[in-house]
Coordinates of C-alpha atoms in Angstrom, one line a residue:
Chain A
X157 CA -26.7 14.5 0.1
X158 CA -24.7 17.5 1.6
X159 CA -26.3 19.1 4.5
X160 CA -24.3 21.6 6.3
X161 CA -25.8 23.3 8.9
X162 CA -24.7 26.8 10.8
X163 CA -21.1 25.5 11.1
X164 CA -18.5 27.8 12.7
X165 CA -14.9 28.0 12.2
X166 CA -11.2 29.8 14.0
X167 CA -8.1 29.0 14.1
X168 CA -6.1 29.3 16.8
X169 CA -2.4 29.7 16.8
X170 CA -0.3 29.2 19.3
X171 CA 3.3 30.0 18.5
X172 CA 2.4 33.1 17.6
X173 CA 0.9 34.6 20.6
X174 CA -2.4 33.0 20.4
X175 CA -4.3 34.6 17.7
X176 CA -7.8 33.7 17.5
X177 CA -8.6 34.4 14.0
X178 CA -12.3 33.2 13.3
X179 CA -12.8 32.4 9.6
X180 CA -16.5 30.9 9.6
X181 CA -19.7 32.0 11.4
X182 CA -23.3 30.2 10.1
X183 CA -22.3 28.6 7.3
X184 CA -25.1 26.6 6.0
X185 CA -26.2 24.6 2.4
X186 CA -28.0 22.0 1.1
X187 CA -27.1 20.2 -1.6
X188 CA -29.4 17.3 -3.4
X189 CA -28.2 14.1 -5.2
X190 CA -27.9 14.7 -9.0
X191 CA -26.9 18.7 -8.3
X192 CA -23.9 20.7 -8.4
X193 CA -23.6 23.9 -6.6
X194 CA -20.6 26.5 -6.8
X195 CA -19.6 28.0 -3.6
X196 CA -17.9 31.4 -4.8
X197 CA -16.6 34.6 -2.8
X198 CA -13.6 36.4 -3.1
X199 CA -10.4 34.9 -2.4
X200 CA -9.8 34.3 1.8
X201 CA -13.6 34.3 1.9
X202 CA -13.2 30.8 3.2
X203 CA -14.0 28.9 0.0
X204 CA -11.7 26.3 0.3
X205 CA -12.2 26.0 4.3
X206 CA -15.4 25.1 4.2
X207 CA -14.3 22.6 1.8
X208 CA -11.9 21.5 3.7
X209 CA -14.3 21.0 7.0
X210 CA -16.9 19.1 4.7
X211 CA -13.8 16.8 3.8
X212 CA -13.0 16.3 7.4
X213 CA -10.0 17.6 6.7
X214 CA -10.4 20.7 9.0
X215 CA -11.8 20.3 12.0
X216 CA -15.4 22.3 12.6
X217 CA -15.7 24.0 15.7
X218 CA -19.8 24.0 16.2
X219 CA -23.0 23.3 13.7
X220 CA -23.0 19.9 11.5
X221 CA -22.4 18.7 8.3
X222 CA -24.1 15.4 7.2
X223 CA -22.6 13.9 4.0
X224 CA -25.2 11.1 3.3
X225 CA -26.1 10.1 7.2
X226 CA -22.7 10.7 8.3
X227 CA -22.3 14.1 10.9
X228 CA -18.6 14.9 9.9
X229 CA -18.2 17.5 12.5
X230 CA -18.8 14.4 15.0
X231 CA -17.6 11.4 13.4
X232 CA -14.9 9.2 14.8
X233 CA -11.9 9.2 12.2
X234 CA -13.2 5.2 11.2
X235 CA -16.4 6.2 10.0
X236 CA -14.4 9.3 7.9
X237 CA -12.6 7.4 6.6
X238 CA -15.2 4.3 5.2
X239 CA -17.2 7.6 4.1
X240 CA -14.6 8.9 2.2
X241 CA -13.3 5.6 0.9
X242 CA -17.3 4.6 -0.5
X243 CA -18.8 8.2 -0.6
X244 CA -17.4 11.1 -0.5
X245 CA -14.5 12.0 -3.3
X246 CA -12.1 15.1 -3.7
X247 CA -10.2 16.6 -6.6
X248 CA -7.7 18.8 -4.9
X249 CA -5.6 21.2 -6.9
X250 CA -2.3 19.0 -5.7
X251 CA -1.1 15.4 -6.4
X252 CA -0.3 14.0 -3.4
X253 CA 1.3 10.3 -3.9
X254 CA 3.8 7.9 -3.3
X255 CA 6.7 8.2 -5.1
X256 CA 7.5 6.4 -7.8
X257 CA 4.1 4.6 -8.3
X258 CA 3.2 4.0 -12.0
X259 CA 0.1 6.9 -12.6
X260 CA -2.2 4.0 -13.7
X261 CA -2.1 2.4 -10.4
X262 CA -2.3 5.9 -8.7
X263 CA -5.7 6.5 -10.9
X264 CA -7.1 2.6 -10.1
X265 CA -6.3 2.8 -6.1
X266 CA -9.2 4.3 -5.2
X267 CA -11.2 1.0 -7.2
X268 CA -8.8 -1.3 -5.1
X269 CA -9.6 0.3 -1.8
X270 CA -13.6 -0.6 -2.4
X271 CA -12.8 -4.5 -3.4
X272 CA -13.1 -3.6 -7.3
X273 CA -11.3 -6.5 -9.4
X274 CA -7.5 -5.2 -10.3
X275 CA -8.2 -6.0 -14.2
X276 CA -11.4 -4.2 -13.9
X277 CA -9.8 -1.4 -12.3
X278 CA -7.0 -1.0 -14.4
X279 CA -9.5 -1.1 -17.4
X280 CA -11.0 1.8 -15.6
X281 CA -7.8 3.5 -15.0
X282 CA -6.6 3.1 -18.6
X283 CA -10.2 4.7 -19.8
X284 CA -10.3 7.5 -18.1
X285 CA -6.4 8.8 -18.6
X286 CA -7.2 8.2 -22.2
X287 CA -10.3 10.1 -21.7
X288 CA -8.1 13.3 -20.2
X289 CA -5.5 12.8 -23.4
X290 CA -2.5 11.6 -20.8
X291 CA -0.5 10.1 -23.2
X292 CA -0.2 6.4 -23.4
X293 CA 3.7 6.0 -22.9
X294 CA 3.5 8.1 -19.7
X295 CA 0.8 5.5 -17.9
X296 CA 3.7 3.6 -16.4
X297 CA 5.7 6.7 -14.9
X298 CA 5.4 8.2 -11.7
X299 CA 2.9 11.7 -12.0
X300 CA 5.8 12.9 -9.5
X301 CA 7.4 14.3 -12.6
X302 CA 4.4 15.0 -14.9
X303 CA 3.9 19.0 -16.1
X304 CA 1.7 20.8 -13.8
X305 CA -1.6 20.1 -15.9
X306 CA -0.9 16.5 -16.6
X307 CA -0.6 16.1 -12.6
X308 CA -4.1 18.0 -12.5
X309 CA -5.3 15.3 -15.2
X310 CA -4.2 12.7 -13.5
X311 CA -5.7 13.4 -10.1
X312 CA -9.1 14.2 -12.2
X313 CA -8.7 10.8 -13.4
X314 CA -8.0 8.9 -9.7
X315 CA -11.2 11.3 -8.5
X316 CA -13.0 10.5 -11.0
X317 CA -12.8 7.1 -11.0
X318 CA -14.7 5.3 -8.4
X319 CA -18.5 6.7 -8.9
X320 CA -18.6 8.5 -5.2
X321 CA -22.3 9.5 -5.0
X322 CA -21.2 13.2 -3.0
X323 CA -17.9 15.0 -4.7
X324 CA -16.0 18.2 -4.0
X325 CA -14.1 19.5 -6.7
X326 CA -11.4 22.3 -6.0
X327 CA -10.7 24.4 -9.2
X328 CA -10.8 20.7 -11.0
X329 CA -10.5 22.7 -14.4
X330 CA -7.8 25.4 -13.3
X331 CA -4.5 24.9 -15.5
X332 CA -6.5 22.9 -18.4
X333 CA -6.9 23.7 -22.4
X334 CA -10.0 23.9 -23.8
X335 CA -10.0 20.5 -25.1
X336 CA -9.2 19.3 -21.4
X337 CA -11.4 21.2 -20.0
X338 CA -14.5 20.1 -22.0
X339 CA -13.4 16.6 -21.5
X340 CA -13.4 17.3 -17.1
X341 CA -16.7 19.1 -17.4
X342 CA -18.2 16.0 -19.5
X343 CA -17.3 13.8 -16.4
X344 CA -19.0 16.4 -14.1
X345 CA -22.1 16.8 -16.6
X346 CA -21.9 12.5 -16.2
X347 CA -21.6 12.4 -12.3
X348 CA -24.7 14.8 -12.7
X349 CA -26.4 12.3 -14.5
X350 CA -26.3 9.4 -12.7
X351 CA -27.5 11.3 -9.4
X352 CA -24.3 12.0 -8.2
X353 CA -24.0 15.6 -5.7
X354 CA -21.4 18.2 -6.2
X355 CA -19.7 20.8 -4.7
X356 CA -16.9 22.8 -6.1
X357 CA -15.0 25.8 -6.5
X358 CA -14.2 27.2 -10.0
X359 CA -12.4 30.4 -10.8
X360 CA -13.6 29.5 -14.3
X361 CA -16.6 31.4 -14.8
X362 CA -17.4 29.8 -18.2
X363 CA -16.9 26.7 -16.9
X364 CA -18.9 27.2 -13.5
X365 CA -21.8 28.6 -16.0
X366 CA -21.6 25.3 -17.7
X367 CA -22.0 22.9 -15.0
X368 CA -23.2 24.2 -11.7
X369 CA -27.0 24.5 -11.1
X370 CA -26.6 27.4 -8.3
X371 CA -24.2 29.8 -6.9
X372 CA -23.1 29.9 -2.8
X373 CA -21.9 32.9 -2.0
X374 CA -19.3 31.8 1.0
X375 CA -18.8 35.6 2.0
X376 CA -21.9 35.3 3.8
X377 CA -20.5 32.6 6.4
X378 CA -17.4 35.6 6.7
X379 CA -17.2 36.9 10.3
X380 CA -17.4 40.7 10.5
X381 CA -17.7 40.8 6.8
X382 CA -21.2 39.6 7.2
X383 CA -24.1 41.8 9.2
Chain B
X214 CA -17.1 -4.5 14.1
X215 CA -14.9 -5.2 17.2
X216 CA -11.6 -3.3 17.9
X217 CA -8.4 -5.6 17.3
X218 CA -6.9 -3.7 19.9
X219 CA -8.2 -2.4 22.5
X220 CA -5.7 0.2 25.0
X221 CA -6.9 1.7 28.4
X222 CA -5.0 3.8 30.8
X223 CA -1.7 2.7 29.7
X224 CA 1.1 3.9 31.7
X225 CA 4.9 3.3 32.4
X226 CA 7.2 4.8 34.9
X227 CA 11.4 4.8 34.5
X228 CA 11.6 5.4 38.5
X229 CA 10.2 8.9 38.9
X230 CA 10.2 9.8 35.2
X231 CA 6.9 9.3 33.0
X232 CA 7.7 6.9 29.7
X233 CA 4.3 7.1 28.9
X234 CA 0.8 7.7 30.9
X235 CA -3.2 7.4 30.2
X236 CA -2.9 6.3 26.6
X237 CA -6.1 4.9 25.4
X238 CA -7.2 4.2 21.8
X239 CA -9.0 1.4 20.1
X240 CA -7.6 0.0 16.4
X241 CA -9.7 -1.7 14.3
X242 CA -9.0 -4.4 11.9
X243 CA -7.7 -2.7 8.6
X244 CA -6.2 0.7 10.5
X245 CA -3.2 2.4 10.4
X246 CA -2.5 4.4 13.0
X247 CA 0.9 6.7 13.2
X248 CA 2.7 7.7 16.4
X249 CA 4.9 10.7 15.9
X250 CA 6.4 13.3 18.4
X251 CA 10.5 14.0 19.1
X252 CA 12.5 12.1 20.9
X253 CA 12.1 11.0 24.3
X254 CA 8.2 12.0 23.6
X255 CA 7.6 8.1 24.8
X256 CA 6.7 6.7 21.4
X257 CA 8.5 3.5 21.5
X258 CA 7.9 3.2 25.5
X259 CA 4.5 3.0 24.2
X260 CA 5.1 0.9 21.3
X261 CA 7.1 -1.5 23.3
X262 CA 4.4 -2.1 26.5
X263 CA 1.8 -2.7 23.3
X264 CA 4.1 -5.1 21.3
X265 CA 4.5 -6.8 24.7
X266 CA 8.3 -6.5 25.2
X267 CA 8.1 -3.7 28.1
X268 CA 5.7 -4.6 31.2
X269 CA 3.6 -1.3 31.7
X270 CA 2.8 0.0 35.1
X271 CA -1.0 0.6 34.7
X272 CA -3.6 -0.4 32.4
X273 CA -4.3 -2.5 29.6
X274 CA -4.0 -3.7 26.0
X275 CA -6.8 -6.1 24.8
X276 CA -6.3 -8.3 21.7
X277 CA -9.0 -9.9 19.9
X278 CA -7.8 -13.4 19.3
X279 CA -8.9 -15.3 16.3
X280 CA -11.1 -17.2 18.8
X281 CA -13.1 -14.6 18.9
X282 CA -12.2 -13.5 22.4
X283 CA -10.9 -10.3 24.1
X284 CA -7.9 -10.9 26.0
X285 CA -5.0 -8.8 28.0
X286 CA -2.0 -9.2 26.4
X287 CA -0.3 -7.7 29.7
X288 CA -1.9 -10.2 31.7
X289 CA -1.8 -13.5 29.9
X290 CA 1.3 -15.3 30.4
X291 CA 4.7 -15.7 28.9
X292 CA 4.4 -18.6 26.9
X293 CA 1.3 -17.6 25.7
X294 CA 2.5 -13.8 24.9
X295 CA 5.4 -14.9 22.8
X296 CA 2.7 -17.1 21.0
X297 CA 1.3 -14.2 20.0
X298 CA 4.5 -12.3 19.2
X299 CA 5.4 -15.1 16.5
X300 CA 1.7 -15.8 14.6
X301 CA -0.5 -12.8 15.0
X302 CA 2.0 -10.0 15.9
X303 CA 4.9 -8.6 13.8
X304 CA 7.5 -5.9 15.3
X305 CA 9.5 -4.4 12.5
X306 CA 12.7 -2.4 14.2
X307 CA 14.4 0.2 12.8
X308 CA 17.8 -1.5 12.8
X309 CA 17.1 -3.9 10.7
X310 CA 20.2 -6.1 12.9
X311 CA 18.0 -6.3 15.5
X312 CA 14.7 -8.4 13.8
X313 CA 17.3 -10.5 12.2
X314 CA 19.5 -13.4 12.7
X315 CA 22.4 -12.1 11.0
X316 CA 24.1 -15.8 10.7
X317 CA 21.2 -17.1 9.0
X318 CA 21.2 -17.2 5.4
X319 CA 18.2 -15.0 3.7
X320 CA 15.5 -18.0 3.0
X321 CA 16.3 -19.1 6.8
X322 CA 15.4 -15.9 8.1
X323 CA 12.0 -16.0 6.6
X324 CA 11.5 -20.2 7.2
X325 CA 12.9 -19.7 10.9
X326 CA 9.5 -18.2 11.3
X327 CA 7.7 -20.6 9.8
X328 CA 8.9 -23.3 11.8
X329 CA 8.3 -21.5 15.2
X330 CA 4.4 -22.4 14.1
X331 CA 5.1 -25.7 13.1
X332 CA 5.8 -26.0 9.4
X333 CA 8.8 -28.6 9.0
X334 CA 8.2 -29.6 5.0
X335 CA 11.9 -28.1 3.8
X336 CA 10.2 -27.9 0.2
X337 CA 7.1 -25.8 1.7
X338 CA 9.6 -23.5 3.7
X339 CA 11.6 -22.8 1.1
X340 CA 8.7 -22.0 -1.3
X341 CA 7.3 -19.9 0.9
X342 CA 10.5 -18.1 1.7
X343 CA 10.7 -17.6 -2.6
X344 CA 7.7 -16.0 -2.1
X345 CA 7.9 -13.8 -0.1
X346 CA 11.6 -12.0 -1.2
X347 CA 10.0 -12.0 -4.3
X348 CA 7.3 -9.8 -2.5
X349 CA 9.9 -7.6 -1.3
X350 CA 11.8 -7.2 -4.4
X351 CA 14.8 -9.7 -3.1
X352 CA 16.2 -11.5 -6.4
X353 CA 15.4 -15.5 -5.4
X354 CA 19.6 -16.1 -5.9
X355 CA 20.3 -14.2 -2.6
X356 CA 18.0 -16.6 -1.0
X357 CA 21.3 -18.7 0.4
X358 CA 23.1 -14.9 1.4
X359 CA 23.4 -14.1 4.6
X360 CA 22.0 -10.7 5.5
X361 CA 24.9 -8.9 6.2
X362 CA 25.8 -9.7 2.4
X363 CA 22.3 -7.3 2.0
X364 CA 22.8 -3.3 1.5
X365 CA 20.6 -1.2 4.4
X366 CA 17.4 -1.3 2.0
X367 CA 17.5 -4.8 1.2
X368 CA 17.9 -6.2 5.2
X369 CA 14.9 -4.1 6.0
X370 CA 12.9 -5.3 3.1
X371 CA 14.1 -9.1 4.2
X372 CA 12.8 -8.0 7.9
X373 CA 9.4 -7.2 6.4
X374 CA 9.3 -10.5 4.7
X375 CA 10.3 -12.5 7.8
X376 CA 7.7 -10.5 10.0
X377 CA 4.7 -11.2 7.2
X378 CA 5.3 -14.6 6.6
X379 CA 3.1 -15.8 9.0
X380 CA 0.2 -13.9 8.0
X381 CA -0.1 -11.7 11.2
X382 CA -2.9 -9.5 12.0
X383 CA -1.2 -6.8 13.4
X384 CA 2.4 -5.1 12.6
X385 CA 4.4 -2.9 14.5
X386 CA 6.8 -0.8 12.8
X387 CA 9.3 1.4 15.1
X388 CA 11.2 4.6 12.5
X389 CA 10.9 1.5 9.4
X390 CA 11.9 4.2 7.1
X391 CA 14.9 5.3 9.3
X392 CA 17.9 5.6 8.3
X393 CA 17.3 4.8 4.5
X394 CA 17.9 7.0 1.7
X395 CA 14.8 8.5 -0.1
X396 CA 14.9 6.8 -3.0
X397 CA 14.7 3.2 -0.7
X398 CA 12.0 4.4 1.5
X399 CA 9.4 5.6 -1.5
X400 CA 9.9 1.8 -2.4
X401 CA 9.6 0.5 0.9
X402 CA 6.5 3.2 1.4
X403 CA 4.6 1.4 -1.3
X404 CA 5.6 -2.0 -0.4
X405 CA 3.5 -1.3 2.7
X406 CA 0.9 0.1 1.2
X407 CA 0.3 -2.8 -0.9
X408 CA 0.6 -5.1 1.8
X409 CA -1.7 -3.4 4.2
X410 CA -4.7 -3.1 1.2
X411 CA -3.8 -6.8 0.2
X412 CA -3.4 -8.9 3.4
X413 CA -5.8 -6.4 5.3
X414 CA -3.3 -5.5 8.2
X415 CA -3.3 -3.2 10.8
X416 CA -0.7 -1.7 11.3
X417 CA 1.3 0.8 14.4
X418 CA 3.8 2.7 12.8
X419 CA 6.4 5.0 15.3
X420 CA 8.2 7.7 13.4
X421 CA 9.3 11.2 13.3
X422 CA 8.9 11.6 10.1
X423 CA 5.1 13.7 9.3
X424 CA 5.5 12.6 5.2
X425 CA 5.7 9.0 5.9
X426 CA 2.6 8.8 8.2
X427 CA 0.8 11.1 5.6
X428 CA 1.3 8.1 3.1
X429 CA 0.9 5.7 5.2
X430 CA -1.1 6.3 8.4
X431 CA -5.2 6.8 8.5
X432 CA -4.7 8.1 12.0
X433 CA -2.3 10.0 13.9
X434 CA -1.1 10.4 17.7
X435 CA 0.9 12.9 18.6
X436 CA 2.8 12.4 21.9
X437 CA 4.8 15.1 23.8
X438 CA 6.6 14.4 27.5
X439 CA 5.0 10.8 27.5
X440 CA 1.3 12.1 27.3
X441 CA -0.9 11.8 24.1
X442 CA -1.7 15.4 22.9
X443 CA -4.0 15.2 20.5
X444 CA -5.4 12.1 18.6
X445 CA -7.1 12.8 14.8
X446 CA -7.5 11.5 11.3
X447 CA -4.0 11.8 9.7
X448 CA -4.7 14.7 7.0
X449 CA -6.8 16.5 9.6
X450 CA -4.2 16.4 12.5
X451 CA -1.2 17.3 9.5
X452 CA -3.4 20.1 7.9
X453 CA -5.4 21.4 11.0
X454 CA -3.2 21.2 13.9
X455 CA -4.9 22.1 17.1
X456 CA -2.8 21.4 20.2
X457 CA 0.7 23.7 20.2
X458 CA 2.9 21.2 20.4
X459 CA 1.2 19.6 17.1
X460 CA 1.4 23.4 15.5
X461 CA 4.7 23.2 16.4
X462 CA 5.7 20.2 14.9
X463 CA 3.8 20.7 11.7
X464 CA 5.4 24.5 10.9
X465 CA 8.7 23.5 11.4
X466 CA 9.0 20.6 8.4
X467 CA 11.7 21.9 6.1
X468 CA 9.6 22.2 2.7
X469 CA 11.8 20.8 -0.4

């Protein structure tokens, strides 16, 4: 499902006197449907950039990286965005979301934006918030004001609830109880199940034992750290 | 799928000085696509020769008509231009005075509209005027106000619902969240939103303002000195900036 193949990465800044700093240098992995796979390294190893360049979100500066039959390092921003809207999902660490939207339509959106009925997706949406123990009276408030793991909750719940058959998860169960926890590593366990492929980042070791089939070791792809 | 807009080597001149020069992009049915950069970067230049209003110098902008055909909006003529500019075109200003008739009540605004394409049943106008302040959150017994009676927020909302009305296929939107204070523009962010998933718009929106396109736009152009800089998906251009200029712009939003 994931297939990323001797991508390199640097950024280049230029207000402050053109540094080339090159963060990524033969970064490959293979991931199959119905797997989840850890990438781990220590922090600044580039973890969360290759992530980030298998989201689109960062752009790759040679190699590919097919998610299903779509080459993100080459893809025109339309068929990114149809990939990410059907395909590919993402729990980031932050909430990102219009302001004052009610959390149960910020959890059914992504339904809505693949045709799903609203009543089906708010059925959905109301599931899965009870699932993460959100508490009922807070469905119709803006997350905007939501304590820090309640906002992680929620955006577990909005990943979480279109079935994408490729999902990266970024630290999904950082900032959760136990209870929580075991609830967001049951949805993983289920994505699992029905064939779904994952890659994620978790500080968590307990929790990375729990779900994740292998290990990436990103320190690998590190230039000069590497060799 | 065919692009519903189609750009080539658009350019316009002011004498000597560039407004804008070799923009090209497609937009397909469904996109939004932001335009930022500061001012005098030739964003509403640009928006202006799209939305018809300025003649450009060089190039130009294809529409796909409902018939099916690709035509050149730059080209065809007047009559049939302003055609276009009151079915399948919208152009949302950021004064709000300036896509309104200010004399007109509220409901007259929105059925003025709707009798440019031929609707003359008073009942049907008026219903459909209901409607559609209702959509934008204006209480149905302003409908016989006149805009000016309308707070900042509310005029702009009423300017939406007069642009919409007919069902176009393609908005243009110059600063719509200028000028209103955050709490109006959240509202008027999801109002969009809604309307763009719903009615399957596409959408050109012109702003300065990086958090508004990252809400709203799926594509971003960045324009410095009338040339396009760099072109990208939104998040990627916002969070992975790779022309100067764009570094620029991004590092020097004031975090809250």
């Amino acid at each position: 499902m994931f297939r990323v193949e001797n991508v390199a990465k640097s950024f280049v800044l230029h207000n402050q006197g053109s540094a080339v700093i090159p963060v990524m240098e033969g970064a490959s992995l293979d991931v199959a449907a119905g797997e989840c796979v850890a990438l781990v390294g220590a922090s600044g190893a580039g973890k969360s950039t290759l992530m980030r360049m298998i989201y689109g979100n960062y752009t790759v500066a040679s190699g590919s990286i097919f998610v299903d039959d779509v080459d993100v390092a080459s893809a025109p921003p339309r068929d990114i965005l149809a990939l990410r809207r059907h395909t590919l999902g993402y729990v980031s660490q932050f909430l990102r979301v219009v302001p004052r939207v009610p959390t149960l339509d910020v959890v059914a959106e992504p339904l809505l934006a693949v045709g799903v009925d609203p009543a089906a997706a708010e059925a959905r949406a109301r599931d899965l918030l009870a699932q993460l123990n959100i508490p009922e009276r807070l469905w119709s408030l803006s997350p905007t004001t939501f304590s820090g793991g309640e906002q992680q909750r929620v955006n577990i719940a909005r990943g979480f609830a279109h079935d994408y058959p490729a999902m990266l998860l970024d630290e999904p169960t950082a900032s959760l109880d136990a209870k929580n926890r075991a609830v967001v590593l049951d949805l993983i366990e289920g994505a699992k199940a029905r064939g779904a492929a994952l890659v994620g980042i978790f500080h968590d070791a307990e929790a990375r034992g729990a779900v994740c089939d292998r290990e990436v070791d990103v320190s690998a792809f590190t230039p000069g750290v590497a060799a | 799928m065919t692009p519903l807009l189609q750009v080539a080597d658009l350019s316009k001149f002011y004498g000597n000085r560039i407004g804008c020069a070799d923009v090209a992009f497609d937009l397909y049915p469904g996109e939004v696509m932001g335009i930022v950069g500061e001012s005098g970067s030739g964003k509403s230049t640009l928006l202006n020769c799209l939305a018809g209003h300025l003649p450009p110098d060089t190039g130009s902008v294809g529409f796909h008509m409902r018939d099916g055909e690709m035509r050149d909006t730059v080209t065809m003529s007047e009559p049939e231009r302003r055609m276009l500019g009151r079915t399948d075109w919208a152009f949302v200003h950021q004064h709000a005075r300036d896509g309104l008739r200010m004399n007109v009540s509220a409901g007259g605004n929105v059925g003025e509209r709707l009798m440019a394409v031929g609707a003359r049943h008073y009942g049907d106008i008026r219903g459909a005027a209901v409607d559609w302040l209702g959509r934008v959150e204006i209480a149905e017994d302003r409908i016989d106000d006149r805009p000016r009676q309308f707070s900042g927020g509310m005029q702009q909302r009423l300017q939406i619902a007069r642009n919409l009305v007919t069902g176009p296929r393609l908005v243009f939107m110059d600063e719509p969240t200028g000028g209103l204070d955050v709490s109006v523009q959240a509202r008027l962010l999801d109002l969009l939103r809604g309307l763009v998933r719903e009615m399957g718009l596409s959408a050109i929106i012109v702003t300065h303002d990086l958090a508004v396109v990252r809400l709203l736009a799926d594509r971003l152009m960045v324009m410095k000195d009338g040339y396009v800089v760099e072109t990208g998906l939104t998040d990627q251009v916002l969070d992975d900036p790779q022309h100067a200029y764009t570094q620029l712009l991004v590092s020097s939003v004031l975090q809250v």
